[in-house]
Coordinates of C-alpha atoms in Angstrom, one line a residue:
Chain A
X1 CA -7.9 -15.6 -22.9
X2 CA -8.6 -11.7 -23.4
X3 CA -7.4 -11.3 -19.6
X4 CA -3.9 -12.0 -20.3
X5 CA -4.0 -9.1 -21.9
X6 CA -4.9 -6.4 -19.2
X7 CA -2.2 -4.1 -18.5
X8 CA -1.1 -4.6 -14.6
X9 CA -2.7 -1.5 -13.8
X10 CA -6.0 -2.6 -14.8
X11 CA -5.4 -5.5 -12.7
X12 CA -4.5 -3.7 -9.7
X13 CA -7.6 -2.1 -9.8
X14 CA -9.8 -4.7 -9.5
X15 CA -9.6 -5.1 -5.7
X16 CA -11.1 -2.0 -5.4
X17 CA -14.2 -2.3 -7.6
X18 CA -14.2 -5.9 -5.9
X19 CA -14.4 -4.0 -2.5
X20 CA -17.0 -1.6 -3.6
X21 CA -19.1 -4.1 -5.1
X22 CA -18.9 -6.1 -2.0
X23 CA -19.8 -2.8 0.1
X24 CA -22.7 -2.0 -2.1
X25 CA -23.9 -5.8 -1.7
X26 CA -23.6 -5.0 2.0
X27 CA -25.9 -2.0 1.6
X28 CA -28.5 -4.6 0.1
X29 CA -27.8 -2.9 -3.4
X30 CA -29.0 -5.4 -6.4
X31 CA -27.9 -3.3 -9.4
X32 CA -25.3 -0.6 -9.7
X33 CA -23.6 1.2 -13.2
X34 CA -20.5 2.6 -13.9
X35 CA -21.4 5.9 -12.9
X36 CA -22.3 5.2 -9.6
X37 CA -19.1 3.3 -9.3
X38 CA -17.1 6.1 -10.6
X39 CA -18.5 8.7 -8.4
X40 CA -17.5 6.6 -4.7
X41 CA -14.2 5.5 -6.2
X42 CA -13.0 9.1 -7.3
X43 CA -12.6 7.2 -11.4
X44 CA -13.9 8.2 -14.2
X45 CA -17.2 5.8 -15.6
X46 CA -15.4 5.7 -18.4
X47 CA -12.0 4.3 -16.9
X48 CA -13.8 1.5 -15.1
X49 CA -15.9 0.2 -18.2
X50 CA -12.7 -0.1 -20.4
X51 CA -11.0 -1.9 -17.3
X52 CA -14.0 -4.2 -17.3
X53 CA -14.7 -4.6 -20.8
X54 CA -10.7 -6.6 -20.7
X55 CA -12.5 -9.4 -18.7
X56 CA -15.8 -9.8 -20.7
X57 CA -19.0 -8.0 -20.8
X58 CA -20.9 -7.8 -17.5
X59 CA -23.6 -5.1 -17.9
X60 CA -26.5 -4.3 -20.4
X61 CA -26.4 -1.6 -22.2
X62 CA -28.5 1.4 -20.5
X63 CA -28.8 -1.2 -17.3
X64 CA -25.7 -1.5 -15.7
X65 CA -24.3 -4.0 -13.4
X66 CA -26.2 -6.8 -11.5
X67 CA -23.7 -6.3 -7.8
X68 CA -24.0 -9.7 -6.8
X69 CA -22.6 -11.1 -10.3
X70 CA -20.0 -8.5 -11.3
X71 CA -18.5 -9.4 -7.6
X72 CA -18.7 -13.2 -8.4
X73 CA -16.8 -12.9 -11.5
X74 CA -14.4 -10.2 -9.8
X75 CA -13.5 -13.0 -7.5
X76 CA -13.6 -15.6 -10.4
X77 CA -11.4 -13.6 -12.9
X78 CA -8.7 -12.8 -9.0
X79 CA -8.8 -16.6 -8.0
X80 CA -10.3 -15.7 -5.2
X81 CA -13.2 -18.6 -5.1
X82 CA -10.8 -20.8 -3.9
X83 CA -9.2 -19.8 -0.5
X84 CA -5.6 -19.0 -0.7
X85 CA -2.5 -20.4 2.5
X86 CA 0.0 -17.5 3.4
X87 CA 2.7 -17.7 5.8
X88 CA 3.9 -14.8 7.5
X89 CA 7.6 -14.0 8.8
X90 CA 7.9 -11.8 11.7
X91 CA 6.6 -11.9 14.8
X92 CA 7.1 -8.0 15.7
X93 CA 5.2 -5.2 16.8
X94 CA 3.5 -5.4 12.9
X95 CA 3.5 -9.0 12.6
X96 CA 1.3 -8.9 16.0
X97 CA -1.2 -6.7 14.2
X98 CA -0.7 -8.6 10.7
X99 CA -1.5 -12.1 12.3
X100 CA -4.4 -10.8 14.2
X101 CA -6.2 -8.9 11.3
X102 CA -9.6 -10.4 10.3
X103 CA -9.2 -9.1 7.0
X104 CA -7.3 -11.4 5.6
X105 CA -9.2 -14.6 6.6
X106 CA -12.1 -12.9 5.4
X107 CA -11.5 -12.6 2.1
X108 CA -9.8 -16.1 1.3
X109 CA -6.4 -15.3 2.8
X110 CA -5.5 -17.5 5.9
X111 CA -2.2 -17.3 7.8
X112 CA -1.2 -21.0 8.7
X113 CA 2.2 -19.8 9.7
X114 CA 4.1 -17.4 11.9
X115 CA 7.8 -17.7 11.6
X116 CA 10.2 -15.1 13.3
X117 CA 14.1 -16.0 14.5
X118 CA 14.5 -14.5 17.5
X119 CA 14.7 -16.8 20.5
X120 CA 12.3 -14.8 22.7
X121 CA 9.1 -14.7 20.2
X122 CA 9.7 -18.3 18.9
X123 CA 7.1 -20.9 21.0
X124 CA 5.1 -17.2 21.6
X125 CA 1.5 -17.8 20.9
X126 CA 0.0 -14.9 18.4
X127 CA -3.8 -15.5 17.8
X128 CA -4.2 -19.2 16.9
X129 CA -0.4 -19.6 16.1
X130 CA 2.9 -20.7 18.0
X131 CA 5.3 -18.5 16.1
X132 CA 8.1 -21.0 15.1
X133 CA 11.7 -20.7 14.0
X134 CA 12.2 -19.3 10.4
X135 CA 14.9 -21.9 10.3
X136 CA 11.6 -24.1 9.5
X137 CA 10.0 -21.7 7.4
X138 CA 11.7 -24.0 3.7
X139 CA 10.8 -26.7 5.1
X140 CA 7.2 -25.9 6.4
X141 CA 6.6 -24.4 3.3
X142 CA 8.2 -27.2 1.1
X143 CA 5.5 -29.7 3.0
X144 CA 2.8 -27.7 2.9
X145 CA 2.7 -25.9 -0.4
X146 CA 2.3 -22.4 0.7
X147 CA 2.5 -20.2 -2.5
X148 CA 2.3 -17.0 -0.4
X149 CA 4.2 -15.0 1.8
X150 CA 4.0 -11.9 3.6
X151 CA 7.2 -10.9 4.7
X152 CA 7.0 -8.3 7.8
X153 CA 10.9 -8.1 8.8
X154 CA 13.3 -5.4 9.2
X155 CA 15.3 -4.5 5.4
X156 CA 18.0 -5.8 6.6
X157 CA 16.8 -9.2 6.2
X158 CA 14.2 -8.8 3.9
X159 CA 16.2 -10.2 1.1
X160 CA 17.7 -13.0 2.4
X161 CA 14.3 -13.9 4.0
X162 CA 13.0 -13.9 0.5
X163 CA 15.3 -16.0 -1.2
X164 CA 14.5 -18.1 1.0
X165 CA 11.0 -18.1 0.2
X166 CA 11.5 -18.1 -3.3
X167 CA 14.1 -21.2 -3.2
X168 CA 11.3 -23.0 -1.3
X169 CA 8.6 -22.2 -3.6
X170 CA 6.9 -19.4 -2.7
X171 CA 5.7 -17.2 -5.9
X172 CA 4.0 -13.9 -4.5
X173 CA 5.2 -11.8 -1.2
X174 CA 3.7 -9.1 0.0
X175 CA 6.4 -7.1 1.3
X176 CA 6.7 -4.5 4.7
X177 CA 10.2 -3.9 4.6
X178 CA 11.6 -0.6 3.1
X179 CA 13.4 -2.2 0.2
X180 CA 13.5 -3.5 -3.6
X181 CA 13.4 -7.2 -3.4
X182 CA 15.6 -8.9 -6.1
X183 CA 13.1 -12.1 -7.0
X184 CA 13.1 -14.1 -10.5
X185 CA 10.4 -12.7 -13.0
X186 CA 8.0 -15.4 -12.0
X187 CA 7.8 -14.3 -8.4
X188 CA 5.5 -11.4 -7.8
X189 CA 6.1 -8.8 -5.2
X190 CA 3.5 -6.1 -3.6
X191 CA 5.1 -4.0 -1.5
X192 CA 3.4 -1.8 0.9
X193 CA 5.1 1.0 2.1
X194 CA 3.5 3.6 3.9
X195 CA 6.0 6.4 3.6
X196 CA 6.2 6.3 0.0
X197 CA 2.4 6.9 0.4
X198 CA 2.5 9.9 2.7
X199 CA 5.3 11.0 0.2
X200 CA 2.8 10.9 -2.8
X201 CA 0.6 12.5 -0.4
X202 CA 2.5 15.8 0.3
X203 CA 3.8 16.5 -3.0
X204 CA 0.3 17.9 -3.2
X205 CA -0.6 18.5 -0.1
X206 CA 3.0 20.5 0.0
X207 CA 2.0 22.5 -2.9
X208 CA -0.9 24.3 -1.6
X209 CA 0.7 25.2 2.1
Chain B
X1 CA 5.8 25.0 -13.1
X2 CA 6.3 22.2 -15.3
X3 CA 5.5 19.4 -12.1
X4 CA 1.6 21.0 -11.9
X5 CA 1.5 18.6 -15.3
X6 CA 2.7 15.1 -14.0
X7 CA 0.1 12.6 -13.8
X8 CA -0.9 11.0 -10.5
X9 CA 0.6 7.6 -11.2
X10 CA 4.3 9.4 -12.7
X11 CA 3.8 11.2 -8.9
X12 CA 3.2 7.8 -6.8
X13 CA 6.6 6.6 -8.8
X14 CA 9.0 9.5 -7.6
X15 CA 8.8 8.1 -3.6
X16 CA 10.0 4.6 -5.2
X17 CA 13.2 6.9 -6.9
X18 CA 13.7 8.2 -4.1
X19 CA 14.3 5.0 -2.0
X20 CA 16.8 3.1 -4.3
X21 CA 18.3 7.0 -4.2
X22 CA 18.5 6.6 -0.8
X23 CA 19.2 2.5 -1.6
X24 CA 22.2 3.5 -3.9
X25 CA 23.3 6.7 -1.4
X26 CA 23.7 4.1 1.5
X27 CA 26.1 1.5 -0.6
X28 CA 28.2 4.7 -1.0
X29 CA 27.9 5.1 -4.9
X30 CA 27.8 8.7 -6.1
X31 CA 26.4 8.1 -9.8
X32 CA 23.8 5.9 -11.7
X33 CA 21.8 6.2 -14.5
X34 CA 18.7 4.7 -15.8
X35 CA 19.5 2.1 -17.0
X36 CA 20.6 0.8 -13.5
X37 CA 17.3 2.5 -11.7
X38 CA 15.2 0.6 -13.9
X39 CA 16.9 -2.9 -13.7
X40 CA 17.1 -2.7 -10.0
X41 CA 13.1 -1.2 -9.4
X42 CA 11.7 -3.6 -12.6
X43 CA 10.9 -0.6 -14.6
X44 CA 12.0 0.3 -17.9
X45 CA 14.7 3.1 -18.6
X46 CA 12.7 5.1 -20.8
X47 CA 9.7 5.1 -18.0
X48 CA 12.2 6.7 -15.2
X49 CA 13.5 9.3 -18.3
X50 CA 10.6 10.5 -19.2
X51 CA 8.8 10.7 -15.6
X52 CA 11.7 12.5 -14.3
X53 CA 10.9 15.3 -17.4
X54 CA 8.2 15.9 -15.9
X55 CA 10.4 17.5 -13.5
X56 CA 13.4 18.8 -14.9
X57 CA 16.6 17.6 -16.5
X58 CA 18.5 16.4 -14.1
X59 CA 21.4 14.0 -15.5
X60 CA 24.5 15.0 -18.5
X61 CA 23.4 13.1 -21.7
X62 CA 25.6 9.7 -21.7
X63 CA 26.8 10.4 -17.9
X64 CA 23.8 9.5 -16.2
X65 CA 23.0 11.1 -12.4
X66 CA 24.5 11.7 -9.9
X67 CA 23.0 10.2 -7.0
X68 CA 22.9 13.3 -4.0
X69 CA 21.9 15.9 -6.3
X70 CA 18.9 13.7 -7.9
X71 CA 18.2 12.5 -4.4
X72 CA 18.1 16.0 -2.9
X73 CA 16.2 17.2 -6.2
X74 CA 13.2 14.8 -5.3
X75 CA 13.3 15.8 -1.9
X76 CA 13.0 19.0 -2.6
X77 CA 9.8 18.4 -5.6
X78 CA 8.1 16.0 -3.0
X79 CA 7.9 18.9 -0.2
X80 CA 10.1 16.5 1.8
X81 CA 13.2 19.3 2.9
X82 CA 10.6 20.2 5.9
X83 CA 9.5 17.6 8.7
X84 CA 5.4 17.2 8.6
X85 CA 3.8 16.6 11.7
X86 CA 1.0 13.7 11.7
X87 CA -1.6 12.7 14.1
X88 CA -2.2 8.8 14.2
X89 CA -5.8 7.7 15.1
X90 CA -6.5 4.5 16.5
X91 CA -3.9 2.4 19.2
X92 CA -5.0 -0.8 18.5
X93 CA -2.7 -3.8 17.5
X94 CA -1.9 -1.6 14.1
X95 CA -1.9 2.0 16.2
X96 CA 0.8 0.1 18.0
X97 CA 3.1 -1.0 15.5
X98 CA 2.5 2.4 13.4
X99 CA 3.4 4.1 16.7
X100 CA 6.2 2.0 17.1
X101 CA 7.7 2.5 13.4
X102 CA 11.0 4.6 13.3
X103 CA 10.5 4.6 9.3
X104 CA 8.1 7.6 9.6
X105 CA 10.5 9.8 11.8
X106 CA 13.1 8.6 9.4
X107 CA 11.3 10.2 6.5
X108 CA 10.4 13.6 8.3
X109 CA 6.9 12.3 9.4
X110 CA 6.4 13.1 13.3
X111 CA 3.5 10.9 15.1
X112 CA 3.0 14.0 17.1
X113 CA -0.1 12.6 18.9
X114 CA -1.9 9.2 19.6
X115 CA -5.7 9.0 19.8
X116 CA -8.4 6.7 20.5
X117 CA -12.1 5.8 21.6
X118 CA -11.0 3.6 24.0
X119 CA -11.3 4.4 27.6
X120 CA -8.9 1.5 28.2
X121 CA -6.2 2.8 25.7
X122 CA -6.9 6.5 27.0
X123 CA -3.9 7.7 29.0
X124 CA -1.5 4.5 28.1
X125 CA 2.1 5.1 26.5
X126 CA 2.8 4.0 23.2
X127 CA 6.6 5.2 22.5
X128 CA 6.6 8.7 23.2
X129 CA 3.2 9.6 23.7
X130 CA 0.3 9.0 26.1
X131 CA -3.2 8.0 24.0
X132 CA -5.5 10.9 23.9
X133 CA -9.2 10.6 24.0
X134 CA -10.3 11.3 20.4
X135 CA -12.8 13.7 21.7
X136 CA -9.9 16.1 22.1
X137 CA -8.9 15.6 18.2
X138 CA -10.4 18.2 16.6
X139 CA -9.3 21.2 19.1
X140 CA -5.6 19.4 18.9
X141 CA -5.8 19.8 15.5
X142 CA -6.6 22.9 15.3
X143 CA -4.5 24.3 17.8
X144 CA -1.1 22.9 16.2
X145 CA -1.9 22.8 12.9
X146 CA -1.3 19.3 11.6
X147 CA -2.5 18.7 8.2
X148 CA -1.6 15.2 7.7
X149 CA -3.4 11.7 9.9
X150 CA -2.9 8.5 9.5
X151 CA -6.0 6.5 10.0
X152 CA -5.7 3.3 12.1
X153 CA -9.7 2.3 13.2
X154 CA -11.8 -0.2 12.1
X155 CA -13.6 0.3 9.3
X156 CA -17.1 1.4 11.2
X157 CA -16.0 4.5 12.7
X158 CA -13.2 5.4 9.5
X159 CA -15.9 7.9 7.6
X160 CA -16.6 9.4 11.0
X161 CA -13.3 9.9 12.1
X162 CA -12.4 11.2 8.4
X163 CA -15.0 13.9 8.8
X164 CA -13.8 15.1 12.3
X165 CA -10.1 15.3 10.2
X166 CA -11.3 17.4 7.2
X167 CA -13.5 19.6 9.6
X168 CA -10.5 20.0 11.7
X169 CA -8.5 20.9 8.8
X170 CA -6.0 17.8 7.9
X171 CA -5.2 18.1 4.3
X172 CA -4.1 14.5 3.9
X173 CA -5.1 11.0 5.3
X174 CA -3.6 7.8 5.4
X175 CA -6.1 4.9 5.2
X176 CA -5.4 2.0 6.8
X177 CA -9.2 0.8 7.3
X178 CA -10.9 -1.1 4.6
X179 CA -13.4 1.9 3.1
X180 CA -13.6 4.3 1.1
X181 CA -13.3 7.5 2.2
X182 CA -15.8 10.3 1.2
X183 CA -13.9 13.4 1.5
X184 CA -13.8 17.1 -0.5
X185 CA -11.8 16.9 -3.6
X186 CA -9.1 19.4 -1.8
X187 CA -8.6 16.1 0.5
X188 CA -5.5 13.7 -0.5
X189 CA -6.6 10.5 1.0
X190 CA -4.1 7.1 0.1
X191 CA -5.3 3.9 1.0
X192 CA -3.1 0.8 2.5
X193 CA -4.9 -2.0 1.7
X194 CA -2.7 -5.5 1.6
X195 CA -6.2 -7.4 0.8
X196 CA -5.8 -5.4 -2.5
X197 CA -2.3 -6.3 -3.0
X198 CA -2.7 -10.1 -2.3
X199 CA -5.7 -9.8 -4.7
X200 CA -3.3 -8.3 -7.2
X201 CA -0.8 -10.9 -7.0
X202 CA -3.0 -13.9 -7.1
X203 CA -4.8 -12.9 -10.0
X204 CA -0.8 -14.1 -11.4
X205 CA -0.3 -16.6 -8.9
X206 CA -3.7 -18.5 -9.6
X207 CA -3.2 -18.0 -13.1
X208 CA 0.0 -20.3 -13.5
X209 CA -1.2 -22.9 -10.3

């Protein structure tokens, strides 16, 4: 399959041509090309059909992309046409906003979880969910299958949380805490960190003051 | 200067040195080398080498680096040896927690105002500050001079709110809504998207299932 090949960078960008396509279909757009998509996502036209052409070819030549299809295999080529179980550990001020953000239910992400261990959030009730004790979370996640976790505690237990998750199956977390998790090559790990992206920011912004 | 030359992605990298710096400073080690930095951030030695040329030479051949001066060294090429001021917009369930994060003021980024559309979040305390009405935004950013916002509003109102920022004069923006920002070129704007990420991981996750 030629998309084992694409380098992981490739693959991290197609979330964003899958969100632009699905804003564009919003906009009632039937056709776009890879200049248009270039200009709104600040890449070069070039850039996105080399990522493309690692999947399969999705436009005619001269007539660019039908929105509607490149988006369906997007989602086809992500797994996201099935929809995909995640549990989420800690209940805190950003597990709160985590468990009741729409976004991830609507696109194929749905939180059937909330674990935390501290006595006074456990039995809490965060949008549809009764947090429960993380002594529960191996498991919960043993029953149920869960292959995903986001993990929104503080560093200090973000790796013992995780080997956790990995020992009970888990094999992608998406990752709040400021650390480097140690996980086995199989388990995939997105971290987001939003100080190593207002660093990034300042080295340039920085230069110009 | 030789760091006008590093490419974006080399850039993004130096805020993930940084932390196992940081990582390594903490567990009271005083050299490393990168070998070590690569094996514990799952990149490879030569990658860290040759990003950190970019830069400078910063390590003894065959002694490695020692872990205060390369910490301080990537403090200093990352603008990070002053403390940046940052206004957050939106107090939401994410305003909240963002508010509420000690990992910004830990990194020399000061929330040094709250602001939001809301008359019922207007004049309530989140941490240290009372939520402004965003209708004040602009003159408050003029007045103190803030170049960098983190954006925290639903994804309706971001491109508005984005063009009150750059009008205002904020150099740098931290998206948290699901857009994409039109701003002018001048304008660093770095998404957090965790939609993206878990797309990312499951295009690996799905894979192997």
């Amino acid at each position: 399959m030629r998309k084992k090949h694409a380098p992981d960078i490739v693959v991290g960008r197609l979330p964003l041509y899958l969100r632009m396509l699905n804003q564009l279909a919003a906009e009632g757009r039937s056709t776009t090309n890879s200049q248009e998509l270039g200009r709104r996502l600040g890449i070069s036209a070039a850039q996105i059909r080399k990522d493309l052409s690692y999947f399969g070819g999705f436009g005619k030549y001269g007539s660019g992309y039908d929105v509607i299809y490149l988006r369906d295999q997007l989602r086809r080529i992500l797994h996201l046409q099935r929809s995909w179980p995640v549990v989420l550990v800690g209940a805190g001020d950003l597990g709160h906003a985590l468990a009741n953000y729409h976004g991830f239910a609507n696109n194929g992400f749905d939180i059937v979880g909330i674990f935390d261990n501290d006595d006074k959030k456990i039995g809490t009730i965060i949008g549809r969910h009764e947090v429960q004790d993380v002594a529960l979370l191996e498991k919960s996640i043993k029953e149920t299958g869960v292959q995903i976790a986001i993990l929104a505690v503080p560093a200090s237990s973000a790796q013992d949380v995780a080997d956790k998750l990995v020992d009970a199956g888990v094999r992608g977390i998406l990752c709040y805490a400021p650390v480097i998790l140690q996980v086995p090559p199989e388990v995939k790990v997105q971290y987001i960190d939003p100080v190593a992206r207002l660093q990034h920011m300042v080295f340039y912004v920085g230069e110009d003051s």
